[in-house]
Protein backbone atom coordinates (compact mmCIF):
# COMPACT_ATOMS: atom_id res chain seq x y z
CA UNK A 1 0.00 0.00 0.00
CA UNK A 2 1.36 3.39 -0.98
CA UNK A 3 1.02 6.31 1.41
CA UNK A 4 0.71 9.86 0.10
CA UNK A 5 3.65 11.45 1.93
CA UNK A 6 2.65 15.02 1.08
CA UNK A 7 -0.86 14.42 2.40
CA UNK A 8 0.50 12.83 5.57
CA UNK A 9 2.91 15.74 6.10
CA UNK A 10 0.12 18.26 5.62
CA UNK A 11 -2.17 16.40 8.00
CA UNK A 12 0.53 16.20 10.69
CA UNK A 13 1.44 19.89 10.28
CA UNK A 14 -2.19 21.05 10.39
CA UNK A 15 -3.14 18.83 13.33
CA UNK A 16 0.04 19.61 15.28
CA UNK A 17 -0.30 23.35 14.67
CA UNK A 18 -3.97 23.33 15.64
CA UNK A 19 -3.18 21.31 18.77
CA UNK A 20 -0.42 23.75 19.71
CA UNK A 21 -2.65 26.78 19.30
CA UNK A 22 -5.54 25.15 21.16
CA UNK A 23 -3.40 23.91 24.04
CA UNK A 24 -1.58 27.22 24.46
CA UNK A 25 -4.95 28.95 24.70
CA UNK A 26 -6.20 26.45 27.28
CA UNK A 27 -3.08 26.85 29.41
CA UNK A 28 -3.81 30.47 30.19
CA UNK A 29 -1.33 30.95 33.00
CA UNK A 30 -1.65 32.08 36.58
CA UNK A 31 -0.87 35.24 38.51
CA UNK A 32 2.19 33.54 40.03
CA UNK A 33 3.63 32.30 36.73
CA UNK A 34 7.36 32.62 36.15
CA UNK A 35 7.77 34.84 33.11
CA UNK A 36 11.12 35.63 31.54
CA UNK A 37 11.59 37.85 28.51
CA UNK A 38 14.85 39.02 26.94
CA UNK A 39 15.96 40.75 23.78
CA UNK A 40 19.03 42.37 22.23
CA UNK A 41 21.81 40.92 24.38
CA UNK A 42 19.89 40.52 27.65
CA UNK A 43 19.41 37.54 29.96
CA UNK A 44 16.98 36.81 32.82
CA UNK A 45 16.24 33.89 35.15
CA UNK A 46 13.45 33.53 37.73
CA UNK A 47 12.24 30.89 40.16
CA UNK A 48 8.98 30.59 42.06
CA UNK A 49 8.39 27.53 44.20
CA UNK A 50 9.86 24.54 42.39
CA UNK A 51 9.52 26.12 38.94
CA UNK A 52 11.71 28.36 36.92
CA UNK A 53 12.27 30.12 33.65
CA UNK A 54 15.20 31.55 31.78
CA UNK A 55 15.54 33.66 28.67
CA UNK A 56 18.70 34.77 26.87
CA UNK A 57 18.83 36.73 23.62
CA UNK A 58 21.76 37.88 21.53
CA UNK A 59 21.80 41.10 19.50
CA UNK A 60 18.75 41.41 17.23
CA UNK A 61 17.09 38.41 18.87
CA UNK A 62 14.24 37.78 21.30
CA UNK A 63 13.49 35.02 23.80
CA UNK A 64 10.40 34.42 25.94
CA UNK A 65 9.92 31.67 28.53
CA UNK A 66 7.07 31.04 30.96
CA UNK A 67 6.45 28.35 33.57
CA UNK A 68 2.79 28.46 34.61
CA UNK A 69 3.00 25.35 36.82
CA UNK A 70 5.44 26.61 39.48
CA UNK A 71 6.88 23.10 39.38
CA UNK A 72 8.51 22.85 35.94
CA UNK A 73 10.95 24.56 33.64
CA UNK A 74 10.83 26.82 30.59
CA UNK A 75 14.00 28.02 28.87
CA UNK A 76 14.36 30.05 25.66
CA UNK A 77 17.61 31.09 23.98
CA UNK A 78 17.94 33.05 20.73
CA UNK A 79 20.86 34.48 18.77
CA UNK A 80 21.68 35.96 15.35
CA UNK A 81 18.17 37.34 14.74
CA UNK A 82 16.34 34.29 16.11
CA UNK A 83 13.08 34.22 18.08
CA UNK A 84 12.45 31.54 20.71
CA UNK A 85 9.33 30.93 22.83
CA UNK A 86 9.03 28.24 25.54
CA UNK A 87 5.89 27.68 27.66
CA UNK A 88 5.53 25.03 30.35
CA UNK A 89 1.97 24.57 31.57
CA UNK A 90 2.23 21.48 33.80
CA UNK A 91 4.25 20.31 36.82
CA UNK A 92 7.25 18.07 36.26
CA UNK A 93 7.59 19.17 32.63
CA UNK A 94 10.20 21.10 30.66
CA UNK A 95 9.83 23.28 27.56
CA UNK A 96 13.07 24.26 25.81
CA UNK A 97 13.35 26.51 22.75
CA UNK A 98 16.43 27.64 20.86
CA UNK A 99 16.67 29.72 17.71
CA UNK A 100 19.59 31.01 15.68
CA UNK A 101 20.21 32.68 12.32
CA UNK A 102 16.69 34.14 11.91
CA UNK A 103 14.99 30.90 13.03
CA UNK A 104 11.75 30.81 15.02
CA UNK A 105 11.18 28.15 17.69
CA UNK A 106 8.00 27.36 19.68
CA UNK A 107 8.09 24.80 22.49
CA UNK A 108 5.08 23.99 24.69
CA UNK A 109 4.37 21.35 27.34
CA UNK A 110 0.71 20.78 28.06
CA UNK A 111 0.75 17.68 30.26
CA UNK A 112 2.63 16.48 33.33
CA UNK A 113 5.99 14.73 32.87
CA UNK A 114 6.31 16.12 29.34
CA UNK A 115 9.35 17.33 27.42
CA UNK A 116 9.34 19.56 24.36
CA UNK A 117 12.45 20.78 22.56
CA UNK A 118 12.39 23.09 19.52
CA UNK A 119 15.64 24.09 17.80
CA UNK A 120 15.22 26.47 14.84
CA UNK A 121 17.95 27.62 12.49
CA UNK A 122 18.60 29.20 9.09
CA UNK A 123 15.28 31.07 8.91
CA UNK A 124 13.29 27.91 9.64
CA UNK A 125 10.39 27.35 12.01
CA UNK A 126 10.17 24.56 14.58
CA UNK A 127 7.23 23.63 16.79
CA UNK A 128 7.29 21.02 19.57
CA UNK A 129 4.29 20.15 21.78
CA UNK A 130 4.68 17.63 24.60
CA UNK A 131 1.47 16.42 26.25
CA UNK A 132 0.80 13.93 29.06
CA UNK A 133 4.10 12.01 29.40
CA UNK A 134 5.10 12.84 25.82
CA UNK A 135 8.44 13.87 24.36
CA UNK A 136 8.49 16.08 21.27
CA UNK A 137 11.71 17.19 19.61
CA UNK A 138 12.03 19.32 16.47
CA UNK A 139 15.40 20.38 15.11
CA UNK A 140 18.37 19.55 12.92
CA UNK A 141 17.65 15.81 13.08
CA UNK A 142 14.03 16.32 11.98
CA UNK A 143 11.10 15.53 14.27
CA UNK A 144 10.83 12.94 17.04
CA UNK A 145 7.58 12.12 18.89
CA UNK A 146 7.30 9.44 21.58
CA UNK A 147 5.70 8.57 24.91
CA UNK A 148 2.23 10.03 25.54
CA UNK A 149 0.93 12.84 23.34
CA UNK A 150 3.61 14.57 21.25
CA UNK A 151 3.64 16.66 18.06
CA UNK A 152 6.67 18.18 16.34
CA UNK A 153 7.50 19.97 13.09
CA UNK A 154 10.74 21.28 11.58
CA UNK A 155 10.42 23.38 8.41
CA UNK A 156 14.13 23.21 7.53
CA UNK A 157 14.10 19.41 7.16
CA UNK A 158 10.39 19.20 6.27
CA UNK A 159 9.90 16.54 8.94
CA UNK A 160 6.85 16.25 11.19
CA UNK A 161 5.36 13.71 13.58
CA UNK A 162 2.34 13.13 15.79
CA UNK A 163 2.13 10.48 18.51
CA UNK A 164 -0.79 9.75 20.81
CA UNK A 165 -1.54 6.27 22.12
CA UNK A 166 -1.74 3.92 19.15
CA UNK A 167 -1.61 6.83 16.65
CA UNK A 168 1.93 7.32 15.34
CA UNK A 169 2.21 9.52 12.24
CA UNK A 170 5.55 10.64 10.83
CA UNK A 171 7.24 11.36 7.54
PDB file of C-alpha atoms in Angstrom:
ATOM      1  CA  UNK A   1       0.000   0.000   0.000  1.00  0.00           C
ATOM      2  CA  UNK A   2       1.359   3.389  -0.978  1.00  0.00           C
ATOM      3  CA  UNK A   3       1.023   6.306   1.413  1.00  0.00           C
ATOM      4  CA  UNK A   4       0.706   9.856   0.100  1.00  0.00           C
ATOM      5  CA  UNK A   5       3.654  11.455   1.932  1.00  0.00           C
ATOM      6  CA  UNK A   6       2.650  15.020   1.077  1.00  0.00           C
ATOM      7  CA  UNK A   7      -0.863  14.419   2.399  1.00  0.00           C
ATOM      8  CA  UNK A   8       0.504  12.826   5.568  1.00  0.00           C
ATOM      9  CA  UNK A   9       2.905  15.741   6.099  1.00  0.00           C
ATOM     10  CA  UNK A  10       0.124  18.261   5.616  1.00  0.00           C
ATOM     11  CA  UNK A  11      -2.168  16.404   8.003  1.00  0.00           C
ATOM     12  CA  UNK A  12       0.529  16.195  10.689  1.00  0.00           C
ATOM     13  CA  UNK A  13       1.439  19.886  10.276  1.00  0.00           C
ATOM     14  CA  UNK A  14      -2.191  21.046  10.394  1.00  0.00           C
ATOM     15  CA  UNK A  15      -3.136  18.830  13.328  1.00  0.00           C
ATOM     16  CA  UNK A  16       0.038  19.608  15.280  1.00  0.00           C
ATOM     17  CA  UNK A  17      -0.299  23.350  14.668  1.00  0.00           C
ATOM     18  CA  UNK A  18      -3.969  23.329  15.642  1.00  0.00           C
ATOM     19  CA  UNK A  19      -3.177  21.312  18.769  1.00  0.00           C
ATOM     20  CA  UNK A  20      -0.416  23.747  19.715  1.00  0.00           C
ATOM     21  CA  UNK A  21      -2.650  26.784  19.304  1.00  0.00           C
ATOM     22  CA  UNK A  22      -5.542  25.155  21.163  1.00  0.00           C
ATOM     23  CA  UNK A  23      -3.403  23.912  24.036  1.00  0.00           C
ATOM     24  CA  UNK A  24      -1.584  27.215  24.458  1.00  0.00           C
ATOM     25  CA  UNK A  25      -4.954  28.947  24.696  1.00  0.00           C
ATOM     26  CA  UNK A  26      -6.204  26.447  27.278  1.00  0.00           C
ATOM     27  CA  UNK A  27      -3.075  26.845  29.412  1.00  0.00           C
ATOM     28  CA  UNK A  28      -3.806  30.469  30.185  1.00  0.00           C
ATOM     29  CA  UNK A  29      -1.333  30.954  33.001  1.00  0.00           C
ATOM     30  CA  UNK A  30      -1.648  32.084  36.584  1.00  0.00           C
ATOM     31  CA  UNK A  31      -0.871  35.239  38.515  1.00  0.00           C
ATOM     32  CA  UNK A  32       2.194  33.538  40.030  1.00  0.00           C
ATOM     33  CA  UNK A  33       3.627  32.301  36.727  1.00  0.00           C
ATOM     34  CA  UNK A  34       7.360  32.618  36.151  1.00  0.00           C
ATOM     35  CA  UNK A  35       7.766  34.837  33.112  1.00  0.00           C
ATOM     36  CA  UNK A  36      11.123  35.633  31.540  1.00  0.00           C
ATOM     37  CA  UNK A  37      11.591  37.850  28.505  1.00  0.00           C
ATOM     38  CA  UNK A  38      14.850  39.016  26.945  1.00  0.00           C
ATOM     39  CA  UNK A  39      15.964  40.754  23.778  1.00  0.00           C
ATOM     40  CA  UNK A  40      19.027  42.365  22.230  1.00  0.00           C
ATOM     41  CA  UNK A  41      21.814  40.916  24.382  1.00  0.00           C
ATOM     42  CA  UNK A  42      19.887  40.519  27.646  1.00  0.00           C
ATOM     43  CA  UNK A  43      19.407  37.543  29.956  1.00  0.00           C
ATOM     44  CA  UNK A  44      16.983  36.810  32.822  1.00  0.00           C
ATOM     45  CA  UNK A  45      16.242  33.888  35.152  1.00  0.00           C
ATOM     46  CA  UNK A  46      13.446  33.535  37.730  1.00  0.00           C
ATOM     47  CA  UNK A  47      12.241  30.891  40.156  1.00  0.00           C
ATOM     48  CA  UNK A  48       8.979  30.593  42.063  1.00  0.00           C
ATOM     49  CA  UNK A  49       8.388  27.525  44.198  1.00  0.00           C
ATOM     50  CA  UNK A  50       9.857  24.539  42.394  1.00  0.00           C
ATOM     51  CA  UNK A  51       9.522  26.116  38.942  1.00  0.00           C
ATOM     52  CA  UNK A  52      11.713  28.363  36.920  1.00  0.00           C
ATOM     53  CA  UNK A  53      12.265  30.116  33.648  1.00  0.00           C
ATOM     54  CA  UNK A  54      15.197  31.549  31.784  1.00  0.00           C
ATOM     55  CA  UNK A  55      15.543  33.660  28.666  1.00  0.00           C
ATOM     56  CA  UNK A  56      18.695  34.770  26.871  1.00  0.00           C
ATOM     57  CA  UNK A  57      18.830  36.731  23.616  1.00  0.00           C
ATOM     58  CA  UNK A  58      21.761  37.879  21.532  1.00  0.00           C
ATOM     59  CA  UNK A  59      21.796  41.098  19.496  1.00  0.00           C
ATOM     60  CA  UNK A  60      18.752  41.415  17.231  1.00  0.00           C
ATOM     61  CA  UNK A  61      17.086  38.407  18.866  1.00  0.00           C
ATOM     62  CA  UNK A  62      14.244  37.781  21.305  1.00  0.00           C
ATOM     63  CA  UNK A  63      13.491  35.018  23.798  1.00  0.00           C
ATOM     64  CA  UNK A  64      10.399  34.418  25.943  1.00  0.00           C
ATOM     65  CA  UNK A  65       9.921  31.672  28.534  1.00  0.00           C
ATOM     66  CA  UNK A  66       7.068  31.035  30.959  1.00  0.00           C
ATOM     67  CA  UNK A  67       6.449  28.345  33.573  1.00  0.00           C
ATOM     68  CA  UNK A  68       2.786  28.456  34.612  1.00  0.00           C
ATOM     69  CA  UNK A  69       3.002  25.348  36.821  1.00  0.00           C
ATOM     70  CA  UNK A  70       5.445  26.614  39.475  1.00  0.00           C
ATOM     71  CA  UNK A  71       6.879  23.096  39.382  1.00  0.00           C
ATOM     72  CA  UNK A  72       8.508  22.850  35.944  1.00  0.00           C
ATOM     73  CA  UNK A  73      10.952  24.563  33.643  1.00  0.00           C
ATOM     74  CA  UNK A  74      10.830  26.823  30.593  1.00  0.00           C
ATOM     75  CA  UNK A  75      13.999  28.023  28.873  1.00  0.00           C
ATOM     76  CA  UNK A  76      14.361  30.053  25.661  1.00  0.00           C
ATOM     77  CA  UNK A  77      17.615  31.092  23.982  1.00  0.00           C
ATOM     78  CA  UNK A  78      17.943  33.054  20.729  1.00  0.00           C
ATOM     79  CA  UNK A  79      20.858  34.476  18.766  1.00  0.00           C
ATOM     80  CA  UNK A  80      21.676  35.964  15.345  1.00  0.00           C
ATOM     81  CA  UNK A  81      18.168  37.336  14.737  1.00  0.00           C
ATOM     82  CA  UNK A  82      16.343  34.290  16.108  1.00  0.00           C
ATOM     83  CA  UNK A  83      13.079  34.221  18.084  1.00  0.00           C
ATOM     84  CA  UNK A  84      12.452  31.543  20.708  1.00  0.00           C
ATOM     85  CA  UNK A  85       9.333  30.928  22.833  1.00  0.00           C
ATOM     86  CA  UNK A  86       9.029  28.242  25.536  1.00  0.00           C
ATOM     87  CA  UNK A  87       5.891  27.682  27.655  1.00  0.00           C
ATOM     88  CA  UNK A  88       5.528  25.034  30.345  1.00  0.00           C
ATOM     89  CA  UNK A  89       1.973  24.572  31.569  1.00  0.00           C
ATOM     90  CA  UNK A  90       2.235  21.483  33.797  1.00  0.00           C
ATOM     91  CA  UNK A  91       4.253  20.306  36.818  1.00  0.00           C
ATOM     92  CA  UNK A  92       7.253  18.071  36.261  1.00  0.00           C
ATOM     93  CA  UNK A  93       7.586  19.170  32.633  1.00  0.00           C
ATOM     94  CA  UNK A  94      10.202  21.104  30.655  1.00  0.00           C
ATOM     95  CA  UNK A  95       9.835  23.281  27.558  1.00  0.00           C
ATOM     96  CA  UNK A  96      13.071  24.256  25.807  1.00  0.00           C
ATOM     97  CA  UNK A  97      13.350  26.513  22.750  1.00  0.00           C
ATOM     98  CA  UNK A  98      16.434  27.642  20.863  1.00  0.00           C
ATOM     99  CA  UNK A  99      16.673  29.725  17.706  1.00  0.00           C
ATOM    100  CA  UNK A 100      19.592  31.013  15.680  1.00  0.00           C
ATOM    101  CA  UNK A 101      20.211  32.681  12.322  1.00  0.00           C
ATOM    102  CA  UNK A 102      16.687  34.141  11.914  1.00  0.00           C
ATOM    103  CA  UNK A 103      14.990  30.897  13.025  1.00  0.00           C
ATOM    104  CA  UNK A 104      11.753  30.806  15.015  1.00  0.00           C
ATOM    105  CA  UNK A 105      11.175  28.152  17.695  1.00  0.00           C
ATOM    106  CA  UNK A 106       8.003  27.357  19.677  1.00  0.00           C
ATOM    107  CA  UNK A 107       8.092  24.802  22.490  1.00  0.00           C
ATOM    108  CA  UNK A 108       5.080  23.988  24.689  1.00  0.00           C
ATOM    109  CA  UNK A 109       4.375  21.351  27.337  1.00  0.00           C
ATOM    110  CA  UNK A 110       0.705  20.778  28.063  1.00  0.00           C
ATOM    111  CA  UNK A 111       0.745  17.682  30.259  1.00  0.00           C
ATOM    112  CA  UNK A 112       2.628  16.477  33.335  1.00  0.00           C
ATOM    113  CA  UNK A 113       5.995  14.730  32.873  1.00  0.00           C
ATOM    114  CA  UNK A 114       6.315  16.124  29.342  1.00  0.00           C
ATOM    115  CA  UNK A 115       9.346  17.330  27.415  1.00  0.00           C
ATOM    116  CA  UNK A 116       9.341  19.560  24.364  1.00  0.00           C
ATOM    117  CA  UNK A 117      12.450  20.779  22.558  1.00  0.00           C
ATOM    118  CA  UNK A 118      12.389  23.089  19.524  1.00  0.00           C
ATOM    119  CA  UNK A 119      15.639  24.086  17.798  1.00  0.00           C
ATOM    120  CA  UNK A 120      15.218  26.470  14.841  1.00  0.00           C
ATOM    121  CA  UNK A 121      17.955  27.621  12.486  1.00  0.00           C
ATOM    122  CA  UNK A 122      18.602  29.202   9.091  1.00  0.00           C
ATOM    123  CA  UNK A 123      15.284  31.068   8.908  1.00  0.00           C
ATOM    124  CA  UNK A 124      13.290  27.908   9.638  1.00  0.00           C
ATOM    125  CA  UNK A 125      10.393  27.347  12.014  1.00  0.00           C
ATOM    126  CA  UNK A 126      10.165  24.564  14.582  1.00  0.00           C
ATOM    127  CA  UNK A 127       7.229  23.627  16.789  1.00  0.00           C
ATOM    128  CA  UNK A 128       7.286  21.019  19.570  1.00  0.00           C
ATOM    129  CA  UNK A 129       4.293  20.149  21.781  1.00  0.00           C
ATOM    130  CA  UNK A 130       4.675  17.633  24.602  1.00  0.00           C
ATOM    131  CA  UNK A 131       1.466  16.417  26.247  1.00  0.00           C
ATOM    132  CA  UNK A 132       0.804  13.935  29.060  1.00  0.00           C
ATOM    133  CA  UNK A 133       4.096  12.006  29.402  1.00  0.00           C
ATOM    134  CA  UNK A 134       5.103  12.840  25.824  1.00  0.00           C
ATOM    135  CA  UNK A 135       8.437  13.873  24.365  1.00  0.00           C
ATOM    136  CA  UNK A 136       8.487  16.085  21.268  1.00  0.00           C
ATOM    137  CA  UNK A 137      11.709  17.195  19.608  1.00  0.00           C
ATOM    138  CA  UNK A 138      12.029  19.324  16.472  1.00  0.00           C
ATOM    139  CA  UNK A 139      15.402  20.379  15.110  1.00  0.00           C
ATOM    140  CA  UNK A 140      18.375  19.552  12.925  1.00  0.00           C
ATOM    141  CA  UNK A 141      17.649  15.809  13.081  1.00  0.00           C
ATOM    142  CA  UNK A 142      14.028  16.320  11.979  1.00  0.00           C
ATOM    143  CA  UNK A 143      11.099  15.527  14.270  1.00  0.00           C
ATOM    144  CA  UNK A 144      10.826  12.936  17.037  1.00  0.00           C
ATOM    145  CA  UNK A 145       7.583  12.121  18.894  1.00  0.00           C
ATOM    146  CA  UNK A 146       7.302   9.441  21.584  1.00  0.00           C
ATOM    147  CA  UNK A 147       5.697   8.567  24.905  1.00  0.00           C
ATOM    148  CA  UNK A 148       2.234  10.028  25.542  1.00  0.00           C
ATOM    149  CA  UNK A 149       0.934  12.842  23.337  1.00  0.00           C
ATOM    150  CA  UNK A 150       3.606  14.571  21.250  1.00  0.00           C
ATOM    151  CA  UNK A 151       3.642  16.660  18.064  1.00  0.00           C
ATOM    152  CA  UNK A 152       6.672  18.179  16.340  1.00  0.00           C
ATOM    153  CA  UNK A 153       7.500  19.975  13.087  1.00  0.00           C
ATOM    154  CA  UNK A 154      10.738  21.281  11.584  1.00  0.00           C
ATOM    155  CA  UNK A 155      10.419  23.380   8.407  1.00  0.00           C
ATOM    156  CA  UNK A 156      14.126  23.215   7.535  1.00  0.00           C
ATOM    157  CA  UNK A 157      14.099  19.410   7.163  1.00  0.00           C
ATOM    158  CA  UNK A 158      10.389  19.201   6.267  1.00  0.00           C
ATOM    159  CA  UNK A 159       9.902  16.535   8.940  1.00  0.00           C
ATOM    160  CA  UNK A 160       6.848  16.251  11.189  1.00  0.00           C
ATOM    161  CA  UNK A 161       5.359  13.713  13.577  1.00  0.00           C
ATOM    162  CA  UNK A 162       2.345  13.134  15.791  1.00  0.00           C
ATOM    163  CA  UNK A 163       2.128  10.476  18.506  1.00  0.00           C
ATOM    164  CA  UNK A 164      -0.794   9.746  20.810  1.00  0.00           C
ATOM    165  CA  UNK A 165      -1.540   6.270  22.123  1.00  0.00           C
ATOM    166  CA  UNK A 166      -1.741   3.919  19.146  1.00  0.00           C
ATOM    167  CA  UNK A 167      -1.608   6.827  16.652  1.00  0.00           C
ATOM    168  CA  UNK A 168       1.930   7.325  15.337  1.00  0.00           C
ATOM    169  CA  UNK A 169       2.215   9.517  12.237  1.00  0.00           C
ATOM    170  CA  UNK A 170       5.551  10.644  10.834  1.00  0.00           C
ATOM    171  CA  UNK A 171       7.238  11.360   7.544  1.00  0.00           C
TER     172      UNK A 171
END
